[in-house]
Protein backbone atom coordinates (compact mmCIF):
# COMPACT_ATOMS: atom_id res chain seq x y z
CA UNK A 1 6.11 0.59 19.65
CA UNK A 2 6.86 -0.02 15.98
CA UNK A 3 6.05 2.73 13.51
CA UNK A 4 3.85 1.62 10.62
CA UNK A 5 5.23 2.84 7.28
CA UNK A 6 3.34 3.13 4.01
CA UNK A 7 4.93 3.08 0.56
CA UNK A 8 7.10 6.18 0.09
CA UNK A 9 7.52 6.95 3.81
CA UNK A 10 11.04 7.90 4.91
CA UNK A 11 12.71 8.61 8.25
CA UNK A 12 16.13 9.11 9.77
CA UNK A 13 17.49 6.03 11.50
CA UNK A 14 18.39 8.25 14.46
CA UNK A 15 14.69 9.15 14.79
CA UNK A 16 13.81 5.44 15.00
CA UNK A 17 16.58 4.18 17.27
CA UNK A 18 19.88 5.48 18.70
CA UNK A 19 21.58 2.19 17.80
CA UNK A 20 23.42 1.36 14.60
CA UNK A 21 23.49 -2.45 14.97
CA UNK A 22 20.20 -3.44 13.33
CA UNK A 23 18.22 -6.56 12.47
CA UNK A 24 16.25 -6.49 9.19
CA UNK A 25 13.55 -9.12 8.75
CA UNK A 26 11.58 -9.89 5.57
CA UNK A 27 8.44 -12.02 5.43
CA UNK A 28 7.07 -13.01 2.01
CA UNK A 29 5.36 -16.21 0.87
CA UNK A 30 3.03 -17.60 -1.79
CA UNK A 31 1.75 -21.11 -2.46
CA UNK A 32 4.15 -23.11 -4.61
CA UNK A 33 6.59 -20.22 -5.11
CA UNK A 34 10.19 -19.75 -4.00
CA UNK A 35 11.77 -16.36 -3.33
CA UNK A 36 15.34 -15.08 -3.35
CA UNK A 37 15.77 -12.27 -0.82
CA UNK A 38 18.93 -10.24 -1.32
CA UNK A 39 20.67 -7.01 -0.32
CA UNK A 40 22.51 -4.79 -2.83
CA UNK A 41 25.22 -2.46 -1.52
CA UNK A 42 25.25 0.44 -4.00
CA UNK A 43 27.62 3.35 -4.51
CA UNK A 44 26.77 7.05 -4.87
CA UNK A 45 25.51 6.42 -8.43
CA UNK A 46 23.23 3.64 -7.13
CA UNK A 47 25.33 1.01 -8.94
CA UNK A 48 26.78 -2.25 -7.71
CA UNK A 49 30.39 -1.18 -8.24
CA UNK A 50 31.72 -3.96 -5.96
CA UNK A 51 30.27 -7.46 -6.40
CA UNK A 52 31.28 -8.35 -2.85
CA UNK A 53 28.39 -6.19 -1.60
CA UNK A 54 25.74 -8.25 -3.34
CA UNK A 55 24.56 -10.29 -0.34
CA UNK A 56 22.52 -13.39 -1.20
CA UNK A 57 22.41 -17.11 -0.34
CA UNK A 58 25.74 -17.85 -2.06
CA UNK A 59 27.53 -14.79 -0.59
CA UNK A 60 26.13 -14.36 2.91
CA UNK A 61 28.25 -11.44 4.12
CA UNK A 62 30.28 -8.43 3.02
CA UNK A 63 34.10 -8.38 3.45
CA UNK A 64 34.08 -6.44 6.72
CA UNK A 65 30.85 -8.21 7.84
CA UNK A 66 28.85 -5.01 8.09
CA UNK A 67 26.07 -6.81 6.18
CA UNK A 68 25.30 -10.42 7.06
CA UNK A 69 22.64 -12.85 5.86
CA UNK A 70 21.22 -14.67 8.91
CA UNK A 71 18.58 -16.94 7.35
CA UNK A 72 15.01 -17.67 8.42
CA UNK A 73 14.26 -16.95 12.08
CA UNK A 74 11.78 -15.23 14.39
CA UNK A 75 8.96 -15.78 11.90
CA UNK A 76 10.85 -14.04 9.07
CA UNK A 77 11.42 -15.71 5.71
CA UNK A 78 14.89 -14.12 5.58
CA UNK A 79 16.83 -11.84 7.90
CA UNK A 80 19.95 -9.68 7.86
CA UNK A 81 22.25 -8.02 10.33
CA UNK A 82 23.33 -4.49 9.34
CA UNK A 83 25.97 -2.54 11.29
CA UNK A 84 25.72 0.97 9.89
CA UNK A 85 28.86 2.40 11.50
CA UNK A 86 30.98 -0.35 9.86
CA UNK A 87 29.72 0.14 6.29
CA UNK A 88 32.53 1.44 4.04
CA UNK A 89 32.39 5.04 2.85
CA UNK A 90 31.92 3.92 -0.77
CA UNK A 91 28.53 2.30 0.01
CA UNK A 92 25.69 4.87 0.00
CA UNK A 93 22.63 2.65 -0.20
CA UNK A 94 21.49 -0.82 0.88
CA UNK A 95 18.54 -2.01 -1.21
CA UNK A 96 16.62 -5.04 0.10
CA UNK A 97 14.85 -6.96 -2.67
CA UNK A 98 12.75 -10.08 -3.20
CA UNK A 99 12.69 -11.95 -6.51
CA UNK A 100 10.91 -15.03 -7.75
CA UNK A 101 12.95 -18.16 -8.39
CA UNK A 102 10.96 -19.82 -11.16
CA UNK A 103 7.54 -19.10 -12.65
CA UNK A 104 5.01 -16.82 -10.98
CA UNK A 105 4.13 -13.18 -10.33
CA UNK A 106 4.36 -10.90 -7.33
CA UNK A 107 0.58 -10.46 -7.40
CA UNK A 108 0.34 -14.00 -5.99
CA UNK A 109 2.07 -13.23 -2.68
CA UNK A 110 0.17 -13.04 0.57
CA UNK A 111 0.55 -10.34 3.23
CA UNK A 112 4.24 -9.64 3.88
CA UNK A 113 6.52 -7.06 5.43
CA UNK A 114 10.01 -5.72 5.94
CA UNK A 115 10.86 -4.66 9.48
CA UNK A 116 13.74 -3.22 11.50
CA UNK A 117 14.57 -4.43 15.01
CA UNK A 118 17.00 -2.65 17.32
CA UNK A 119 17.95 -3.82 20.79
CA UNK A 120 15.37 -6.62 20.64
CA UNK A 121 12.45 -4.27 19.89
CA UNK A 122 10.79 -3.69 16.54
CA UNK A 123 11.04 0.00 15.61
CA UNK A 124 9.54 0.16 12.10
CA UNK A 125 7.52 -2.08 9.79
CA UNK A 126 6.39 -1.68 6.18
CA UNK A 127 3.61 -4.13 5.28
CA UNK A 128 2.50 -5.01 1.74
CA UNK A 129 0.19 -7.43 -0.07
CA UNK A 130 0.12 -9.01 -3.50
CA UNK A 131 -2.72 -6.70 -4.55
CA UNK A 132 -0.16 -3.88 -4.79
CA UNK A 133 1.59 -5.65 -7.70
CA UNK A 134 0.61 -7.16 -11.05
CA UNK A 135 2.97 -9.05 -13.36
CA UNK A 136 6.24 -8.07 -11.63
CA UNK A 137 8.71 -10.81 -10.78
CA UNK A 138 10.83 -8.73 -8.42
CA UNK A 139 10.16 -6.02 -5.87
CA UNK A 140 12.40 -3.50 -4.12
CA UNK A 141 11.09 -3.58 -0.55
CA UNK A 142 13.09 -0.98 1.39
CA UNK A 143 16.32 1.02 1.36
CA UNK A 144 18.88 2.23 3.84
CA UNK A 145 20.38 5.28 2.17
CA UNK A 146 22.98 7.85 3.18
CA UNK A 147 21.91 11.50 2.92
CA UNK A 148 24.02 13.35 5.47
CA UNK A 149 22.89 10.62 7.88
CA UNK A 150 21.53 7.11 7.37
CA UNK A 151 17.84 6.96 6.62
CA UNK A 152 15.24 4.29 5.84
CA UNK A 153 12.65 4.40 3.02
CA UNK A 154 9.73 2.05 2.39
CA UNK A 155 9.93 1.51 -1.39
CA UNK A 156 7.51 -1.26 -2.44
CA UNK A 157 8.35 -0.80 -6.13
CA UNK A 158 7.62 -3.69 -8.48
CA UNK A 159 10.21 -4.57 -11.11
CA UNK A 160 9.67 -6.58 -14.27
CA UNK A 161 12.18 -9.38 -14.72
CA UNK A 162 13.81 -11.74 -12.26
CA UNK A 163 17.00 -11.53 -10.24
CA UNK A 164 19.14 -11.39 -13.38
CA UNK A 165 17.31 -8.30 -14.65
CA UNK A 166 17.44 -6.68 -11.20
CA UNK A 167 21.18 -7.34 -11.00
CA UNK A 168 21.70 -5.71 -14.40
CA UNK A 169 19.58 -2.75 -13.31
CA UNK A 170 22.07 -2.10 -10.52
CA UNK A 171 25.00 -2.33 -12.94
CA UNK A 172 26.07 -5.87 -12.05
CA UNK A 173 26.93 -8.72 -14.39
CA UNK A 174 25.55 -12.26 -14.36
CA UNK A 175 28.53 -14.61 -14.21
CA UNK A 176 28.70 -17.72 -16.36
CA UNK A 177 29.33 -21.14 -14.82
CA UNK A 178 32.86 -21.47 -13.52
CA UNK A 179 34.81 -23.53 -11.05
CA UNK A 180 33.92 -22.66 -7.48
CA UNK A 181 36.79 -20.98 -5.54
CA UNK A 182 38.31 -22.64 -2.49
CA UNK A 183 36.45 -22.24 0.75
CA UNK A 184 37.76 -19.33 2.91
CA UNK A 185 39.09 -19.72 6.41
CA UNK A 186 36.34 -20.69 8.85
CA UNK A 187 35.16 -17.99 11.26
CA UNK A 188 32.83 -18.14 14.27
CA UNK A 189 29.21 -17.80 13.19
CA UNK A 190 26.81 -15.24 14.53
CA UNK A 191 24.76 -16.92 17.28
CA UNK A 192 20.97 -16.98 16.75
CA UNK A 193 18.67 -15.62 19.48
CA UNK A 194 18.00 -17.85 22.45
CA UNK A 195 14.30 -18.05 21.56
CA UNK A 196 12.98 -18.53 18.05
CA UNK A 197 10.28 -15.94 18.63
CA UNK A 198 12.73 -13.21 19.62
CA UNK A 199 14.92 -11.32 17.13
CA UNK A 200 18.58 -10.99 18.08
CA UNK A 201 19.37 -8.12 20.42
CA UNK A 202 22.53 -6.81 18.80
CA UNK A 203 25.01 -4.99 20.97
CA UNK A 204 24.03 -6.72 24.25
CA UNK A 205 27.07 -7.46 26.52
CA UNK A 206 27.76 -11.06 27.51
CA UNK A 207 26.51 -12.11 30.95
CA UNK A 208 29.00 -13.63 33.42
CA UNK A 209 26.87 -16.80 33.66
CA UNK A 210 24.98 -18.83 31.09
CA UNK A 211 23.03 -16.57 28.71
CA UNK A 212 19.42 -15.91 29.72
CA UNK A 213 16.54 -16.40 27.24
CA UNK A 214 15.98 -13.34 25.07
CA UNK A 215 12.77 -11.37 25.79
CA UNK A 216 9.78 -12.24 23.61
CA UNK A 217 9.25 -10.18 20.49
CA UNK A 218 7.90 -6.73 21.24
CA UNK A 219 8.19 -7.16 25.04
CA UNK A 220 9.75 -4.33 27.08
CA UNK A 221 13.10 -4.93 28.80
CA UNK A 222 13.18 -6.52 32.24
CA UNK A 223 12.58 -4.24 35.22
CA UNK A 224 16.10 -4.79 36.59
CA UNK A 225 18.41 -5.25 33.62
CA UNK A 226 22.10 -5.91 33.95
CA UNK A 227 24.37 -2.84 33.70
CA UNK A 228 24.68 -1.92 30.03
CA UNK A 229 27.99 -1.32 28.35
CA UNK A 230 28.40 1.17 25.53
CA UNK A 231 27.08 -0.05 22.16
CA UNK A 232 29.60 -2.35 20.45
CA UNK A 233 31.94 -2.28 23.48
CA UNK A 234 31.72 -6.06 23.73
CA UNK A 235 31.47 -8.84 21.16
CA UNK A 236 27.93 -9.62 20.05
CA UNK A 237 28.39 -13.40 19.89
CA UNK A 238 26.33 -14.86 22.75
CA UNK A 239 28.04 -18.24 22.60
CA UNK A 240 30.70 -19.48 20.18
CA UNK A 241 29.65 -22.09 17.71
CA UNK A 242 31.73 -24.96 16.34
CA UNK A 243 33.89 -23.39 13.65
CA UNK A 244 32.66 -24.50 10.27
CA UNK A 245 33.69 -23.40 6.85
CA UNK A 246 30.81 -21.58 5.19
CA UNK A 247 29.78 -22.88 1.77
CA UNK A 248 31.78 -21.46 -1.08
CA UNK A 249 29.90 -18.95 -3.26
CA UNK A 250 28.57 -20.91 -6.20
CA UNK A 251 28.48 -19.28 -9.64
CA UNK A 252 25.52 -16.98 -9.95
CA UNK A 253 22.48 -18.73 -11.31
CA UNK A 254 23.44 -22.14 -9.78
CA UNK A 255 21.29 -23.50 -6.94
CA UNK A 256 22.65 -22.93 -3.48
CA UNK A 257 21.45 -23.24 0.05
CA UNK A 258 18.09 -21.63 0.58
CA UNK A 259 16.26 -21.34 3.90
CA UNK A 260 13.04 -23.34 4.17
CA UNK A 261 9.94 -21.39 3.21
CA UNK A 262 6.89 -21.44 5.48
CA UNK A 263 3.78 -23.06 4.05
CA UNK A 264 1.52 -20.37 2.65
CA UNK A 265 -1.46 -19.94 4.92
CA UNK A 266 0.31 -21.45 7.97
CA UNK A 267 2.41 -19.76 10.60
CA UNK A 268 5.84 -21.38 11.10
CA UNK A 269 5.74 -23.83 13.99
CA UNK A 270 2.01 -24.38 13.82
CA UNK A 271 -0.01 -27.12 12.20
CA UNK A 272 -3.38 -26.94 10.52
CA UNK A 273 -5.76 -24.23 11.80
CA UNK A 274 -8.09 -25.37 14.60
CA UNK A 275 -11.64 -26.44 13.78
CA UNK A 276 -14.10 -23.64 14.64
CA UNK A 277 -16.67 -24.26 17.39
CA UNK A 278 -19.93 -25.84 16.34
CA UNK A 279 -22.35 -23.32 14.87
CA UNK A 280 -19.67 -20.79 13.93
CA UNK A 281 -18.39 -20.26 10.36
CA UNK A 282 -14.85 -21.21 9.53
CA UNK A 283 -12.47 -18.28 8.93
CA UNK A 284 -11.75 -17.25 5.36
CA UNK A 285 -8.60 -18.70 3.70
CA UNK A 286 -5.37 -16.88 4.37
CA UNK A 287 -5.05 -13.74 2.27
CA UNK A 288 -8.80 -13.69 1.36
CA UNK A 289 -11.42 -11.44 2.98
CA UNK A 290 -14.63 -12.70 4.52
CA UNK A 291 -17.58 -13.17 2.10
CA UNK A 292 -19.11 -9.89 1.01
CA UNK A 293 -21.74 -8.67 3.41
CA UNK A 294 -20.56 -11.01 6.21
CA UNK A 295 -18.10 -9.42 8.65
CA UNK A 296 -15.41 -11.53 10.25
CA UNK A 297 -16.24 -12.82 13.76
CA UNK A 298 -15.74 -10.06 16.31
CA UNK A 299 -12.21 -10.02 17.67
CA UNK A 300 -10.86 -12.46 15.05
CA UNK A 301 -7.59 -11.46 13.43
CA UNK A 302 -7.79 -10.78 9.70
CA UNK A 303 -5.08 -12.21 7.41
CA UNK A 304 -1.62 -11.20 8.55
CA UNK A 305 -2.57 -10.69 12.19
CA UNK A 306 -2.18 -7.45 14.15
CA UNK A 307 0.96 -5.49 13.44
CA UNK A 308 3.61 -5.88 16.13
CA UNK A 309 2.68 -9.51 16.96
CA UNK A 310 5.31 -12.08 15.88
CA UNK A 311 4.44 -14.90 13.56
CA UNK A 312 4.55 -18.19 15.41
CA UNK A 313 2.83 -16.73 18.48
CA UNK A 314 -0.59 -18.13 19.42
CA UNK A 315 -3.69 -16.24 18.36
CA UNK A 316 -4.45 -13.38 20.74
CA UNK A 317 -8.22 -13.90 20.58
CA UNK A 318 -10.50 -11.04 21.51
CA UNK A 319 -8.77 -7.82 22.40
CA UNK A 320 -8.23 -4.24 21.37
CA UNK A 321 -5.87 -4.95 18.48
CA UNK A 322 -7.96 -7.84 17.21
CA UNK A 323 -11.16 -5.78 17.30
CA UNK A 324 -9.62 -2.80 15.50
CA UNK A 325 -7.89 -4.95 12.88
CA UNK A 326 -11.16 -5.11 10.93
CA UNK A 327 -10.93 -1.38 10.26
CA UNK A 328 -7.26 -1.15 9.38
CA UNK A 329 -6.22 1.11 6.51
CA UNK A 330 -6.33 -0.66 3.14
CA UNK A 331 -3.27 0.13 0.95
CA UNK A 332 -3.40 -1.20 -2.60
CA UNK A 333 -0.60 0.65 -4.34
CA UNK A 334 -3.14 2.67 -6.36
CA UNK A 335 -3.61 6.43 -6.40
CA UNK A 336 -7.27 6.19 -5.33
CA UNK A 337 -8.22 3.49 -2.80
CA UNK A 338 -11.68 3.05 -1.22
CA UNK A 339 -11.23 2.30 2.49
CA UNK A 340 -14.90 1.42 2.75
CA UNK A 341 -18.09 2.48 0.98
CA UNK A 342 -17.98 5.96 2.51
CA UNK A 343 -14.27 6.80 2.82
CA UNK A 344 -11.76 7.36 0.01
CA UNK A 345 -7.96 7.64 0.24
CA UNK A 346 -5.85 9.39 -2.38
CA UNK A 347 -2.06 8.89 -2.42
CA UNK A 348 -0.49 12.13 -3.64
CA UNK A 349 2.91 10.46 -3.99
CA UNK A 350 1.59 8.58 -7.03
CA UNK A 351 1.07 10.68 -10.13
CA UNK A 352 2.35 14.18 -10.72
CA UNK A 353 -0.87 16.22 -10.66
CA UNK A 354 -2.62 17.44 -7.55
CA UNK A 355 -6.18 16.73 -6.49
CA UNK A 356 -9.16 19.07 -6.36
CA UNK A 357 -11.65 18.18 -3.63
CA UNK A 358 -14.79 19.73 -2.22
CA UNK A 359 -13.97 22.09 0.63
CA UNK A 360 -14.51 20.46 4.01
CA UNK A 361 -14.30 16.88 2.67
CA UNK A 362 -10.89 16.13 4.23
CA UNK A 363 -11.25 13.97 7.35
CA UNK A 364 -7.58 13.01 7.88
CA UNK A 365 -4.22 13.10 6.12
CA UNK A 366 -0.73 11.61 6.53
CA UNK A 367 2.57 13.01 5.36
CA UNK A 368 3.41 16.48 4.13
CA UNK A 369 0.30 17.74 2.34
CA UNK A 370 -0.47 21.33 1.35
CA UNK A 371 -4.07 22.53 1.14
CA UNK A 372 -4.91 25.65 -0.84
CA UNK A 373 -8.04 27.44 -1.97
CA UNK A 374 -8.96 26.76 -5.60
CA UNK A 375 -10.36 29.98 -7.01
CA UNK A 376 -12.72 29.72 -9.97
CA UNK A 377 -12.03 33.33 -10.96
CA UNK A 378 -14.61 35.99 -11.67
CA UNK A 379 -15.91 34.32 -14.81
CA UNK A 380 -16.08 30.90 -13.14
CA UNK A 381 -18.01 32.27 -10.17
CA UNK A 382 -20.41 34.09 -12.46
CA UNK A 383 -21.04 30.96 -14.51
CA UNK A 384 -21.42 28.83 -11.38
CA UNK A 385 -23.92 31.21 -9.82
CA UNK A 386 -25.91 31.45 -13.04
CA UNK A 387 -26.02 27.70 -13.75
CA UNK A 388 -26.15 26.20 -10.26
CA UNK A 389 -23.02 24.17 -11.02
CA UNK A 390 -20.62 26.02 -8.74
CA UNK A 391 -18.12 23.92 -6.75
CA UNK A 392 -16.19 25.24 -3.76
CA UNK A 393 -12.87 23.42 -4.21
CA UNK A 394 -9.54 23.06 -2.42
CA UNK A 395 -6.26 21.94 -4.03
CA UNK A 396 -4.34 19.11 -2.32
CA UNK A 397 -0.64 18.78 -3.22
CA UNK A 398 2.51 17.36 -1.63
CA UNK A 399 3.60 13.86 -0.59
CA UNK A 400 1.19 11.96 1.58
CA UNK A 401 -2.27 10.41 1.78
CA UNK A 402 -5.53 12.32 2.16
CA UNK A 403 -8.78 10.71 3.34
CA UNK A 404 -12.01 12.18 1.95
CA UNK A 405 -15.67 11.77 2.89
CA UNK A 406 -18.87 13.82 3.09
CA UNK A 407 -21.99 13.23 5.15
CA UNK A 408 -21.74 9.45 4.91
CA UNK A 409 -22.35 9.43 1.15
CA UNK A 410 -21.33 6.37 -0.84
CA UNK A 411 -18.20 7.09 -2.91
CA UNK A 412 -17.40 5.67 -6.35
CA UNK A 413 -14.11 6.26 -8.25
CA UNK A 414 -14.59 6.55 -12.02
CA UNK A 415 -11.41 6.41 -14.10
CA UNK A 416 -11.45 8.27 -17.39
CA UNK A 417 -9.02 7.36 -20.15
CA UNK A 418 -9.63 10.06 -22.72
CA UNK A 419 -13.43 9.72 -22.56
CA UNK A 420 -15.99 12.02 -20.91
CA UNK A 421 -18.81 11.85 -18.37
CA UNK A 422 -21.50 14.30 -17.25
CA UNK A 423 -22.03 14.67 -13.50
CA UNK A 424 -24.04 17.13 -11.46
CA UNK A 425 -21.75 19.37 -9.43
CA UNK A 426 -23.71 18.35 -6.35
CA UNK A 427 -22.55 14.73 -6.86
CA UNK A 428 -18.80 15.44 -7.25
CA UNK A 429 -16.54 14.93 -4.25
CA UNK A 430 -13.03 15.13 -5.79
CA UNK A 431 -11.10 14.63 -9.02
CA UNK A 432 -7.60 14.69 -10.47
CA UNK A 433 -6.44 18.14 -11.44
CA UNK A 434 -5.34 16.71 -14.80
CA UNK A 435 -8.99 16.38 -15.88
CA UNK A 436 -10.67 19.11 -17.90
CA UNK A 437 -14.08 20.20 -16.65
CA UNK A 438 -16.67 22.65 -17.88
CA UNK A 439 -20.33 23.55 -17.52
CA UNK A 440 -22.48 21.94 -20.19
CA UNK A 441 -25.96 23.11 -21.15
CA UNK A 442 -28.90 20.69 -21.23
CA UNK A 443 -31.78 21.74 -23.41
CA UNK A 444 -35.03 21.92 -21.47
CA UNK A 445 -36.16 22.24 -17.87
CA UNK A 446 -34.57 20.97 -14.73
CA UNK A 447 -31.69 18.65 -14.13
CA UNK A 448 -30.17 17.51 -10.82
CA UNK A 449 -29.45 20.66 -8.83
CA UNK A 450 -32.45 22.48 -10.27
CA UNK A 451 -30.61 24.19 -13.13
CA UNK A 452 -30.31 23.90 -16.92
CA UNK A 453 -26.73 22.71 -16.84
CA UNK A 454 -24.39 19.94 -15.67
CA UNK A 455 -20.62 19.42 -15.35
CA UNK A 456 -18.67 17.53 -17.99
CA UNK A 457 -15.32 15.92 -17.09
CA UNK A 458 -12.96 14.79 -19.83
CA UNK A 459 -9.37 13.58 -20.16
CA UNK A 460 -7.21 11.10 -18.26
CA UNK A 461 -7.72 10.82 -14.53
CA UNK A 462 -10.23 9.86 -11.85
CA UNK A 463 -13.36 11.61 -10.61
CA UNK A 464 -14.99 10.58 -7.32
CA UNK A 465 -18.80 10.60 -7.42
CA UNK A 466 -20.93 10.51 -4.28
CA UNK A 467 -24.40 8.98 -4.06
CA UNK A 468 -27.11 8.42 -1.48
CA UNK A 469 -27.11 4.64 -1.22
CA UNK A 470 -25.98 2.10 -3.81
CA UNK A 471 -26.63 3.37 -7.36
CA UNK A 472 -27.70 1.40 -10.41
CA UNK A 473 -26.19 1.77 -13.91
CA UNK A 474 -28.67 1.38 -16.76
CA UNK A 475 -28.02 1.20 -20.51
CA UNK A 476 -29.54 3.97 -22.60
CA UNK A 477 -32.42 2.87 -24.85
CA UNK A 478 -34.92 4.94 -26.87
CA UNK A 479 -37.40 4.56 -24.00
CA UNK A 480 -35.15 5.37 -21.03
CA UNK A 481 -36.64 7.97 -18.67
CA UNK A 482 -35.39 9.02 -15.23
CA UNK A 483 -36.40 11.45 -12.54
CA UNK A 484 -34.12 14.47 -12.77
CA UNK A 485 -33.71 14.52 -8.98
CA UNK A 486 -32.41 10.93 -8.90
CA UNK A 487 -29.99 10.97 -11.87
CA UNK A 488 -26.35 11.22 -10.78
CA UNK A 489 -24.36 10.94 -14.02
CA UNK A 490 -24.54 9.81 -17.63
CA UNK A 491 -22.20 9.21 -20.55
CA UNK A 492 -21.35 12.41 -22.36
CA UNK A 493 -22.36 10.98 -25.74
CA UNK A 494 -25.96 10.49 -24.61
CA UNK A 495 -28.64 12.84 -25.90
CA UNK A 496 -30.75 14.29 -23.09
CA UNK A 497 -34.27 15.54 -23.69
CA UNK A 498 -36.48 17.03 -20.96
CA UNK A 499 -39.93 15.49 -20.67
CA UNK A 500 -42.01 17.86 -18.55
CA UNK A 501 -45.18 16.67 -16.85
CA UNK A 502 -46.07 19.69 -14.75
CA UNK A 503 -49.12 19.18 -12.50
CA UNK A 504 -50.54 21.13 -9.61
CA UNK A 505 -50.52 17.96 -7.52
CA UNK A 506 -47.94 15.19 -7.39
CA UNK A 507 -50.48 12.44 -6.77
CA UNK A 508 -49.92 9.72 -9.34
CA UNK A 509 -52.67 8.37 -11.52
CA UNK A 510 -52.62 5.71 -14.26
CA UNK A 511 -50.23 6.73 -17.02
CA UNK A 512 -48.46 9.37 -14.92
CA UNK A 513 -45.44 8.90 -12.69
CA UNK A 514 -46.33 11.65 -10.29
CA UNK A 515 -43.02 13.45 -11.01
CA UNK A 516 -43.00 16.97 -12.38
CA UNK A 517 -39.89 16.70 -14.60
CA UNK A 518 -38.37 13.62 -16.24
CA UNK A 519 -35.30 13.29 -18.43
CA UNK A 520 -35.33 11.14 -21.54
CA UNK A 521 -32.01 9.67 -22.68
CA UNK A 522 -31.12 8.55 -26.17
CA UNK A 523 -27.90 7.32 -27.67
CA UNK A 524 -26.00 4.59 -29.42
CA UNK A 525 -25.35 1.26 -27.67
CA UNK A 526 -22.74 1.64 -24.94
CA UNK A 527 -24.20 4.78 -23.39
CA UNK A 528 -25.40 4.64 -19.80
CA UNK A 529 -26.98 6.55 -16.93
CA UNK A 530 -26.32 6.30 -13.19
CA UNK A 531 -29.35 6.59 -10.88
CA UNK A 532 -29.35 6.65 -7.07
CA UNK A 533 -32.14 5.38 -4.80
CA UNK A 534 -32.73 8.89 -3.49
CA UNK A 535 -34.23 12.16 -4.71
CA UNK A 536 -32.31 15.36 -4.17
């Protein structure tokens, strides 16, 4: 079963597969856009010291053929064959990239991936979407890198500039137009898999009779396979092709052969999507979620389809993977990512500072994450006990993703960029450690939490606020009043005045709200308050 990688995940190749003859597939598409998918063979300084190890459409293989460009197949926009034990000692990294050929931005791409297949089975996949990028015109998808042993890293790093800028970043030079060199001696081509839906099974020995169809993508090997020979003991060409001279490498920047791109929104080999049955809504366009408030039909695959299912295969319909696809993790390339209204994910690999979260709010984490107790010190505990604004916090550090939630409360990330906000300690779930926070006094009686104080957060970072239900944000006017038990937060520049209406009974009568304590807010235009449909 393929391992699902997120951005920043790394693993030894030996932990993924014992083989060293690997298939690398890349799938990326966008309407009206064309992509150049390349592989850079870099030295120990991560520079392209030898131009022969820049593998692209005009130079489809390295001198010793340890890296080969195979073209579009098995549902992949582009594919490569990498034989790790044949890579020269001077090459320490293979960086697989995708760049735009022409106008456009990487934010326009639909769901895509880079995957590794060994022995006909997919062993790892890193999926991405255009929402993880903005104005970038190139992206570094994944790396094979040598650190004692060969390893794989899911990179997903956007890069401003096109292929020319990416080439210069790796220390290469963009050649001017020049006369094309003579075509080299023709050599037998690498045979494609017997079935279009199956990636090539490198290292398989030739059968004595006509080659059998390769197993379908992701399928286990046959129950009675033929005796296996040691890896690379036999040639990997299933059937020789008619010798043809490959096209001569054209000067960089000149158009060359490019594999056909699949139509965005359609799976290769399929036509228009089928018409839905009468009385059922049509599925949302590819790459777009269902309308807000309307879940996708039960068992229907969301955009991209379940992981581990090849493109070009018929829809699986109802099933376990299809049903669970609706609740798949949502990566966006941001530090804080809401997974739904009640679950928040923080990626500790992005940003240098740690995260402070309410103790007991962690529901799951991935990667290497350290959790420690955040002590407020003697003075902090004394102030917290005296003001009612004490927070029991834990510090989350390391490299990984932490999922936070508490009692089904709705969670709202608020990003501060040098400004400040006042929040009751009871309504704070987590925040970046880079933020400054302190207890602030409110003149008068009663605020949320039943004290005379609130918490003020200031600086650059994100604070996660929790509410009971969907809150409403109101502008501050001279006549803005709110129940102190329903107010969640307000802008720090607002002036807060307590309006007490203490009565022995809470029964309302004309001219009286029935509440014992109200807060009046005043301030210049631009100030706000956040109120939840619930009383603490």
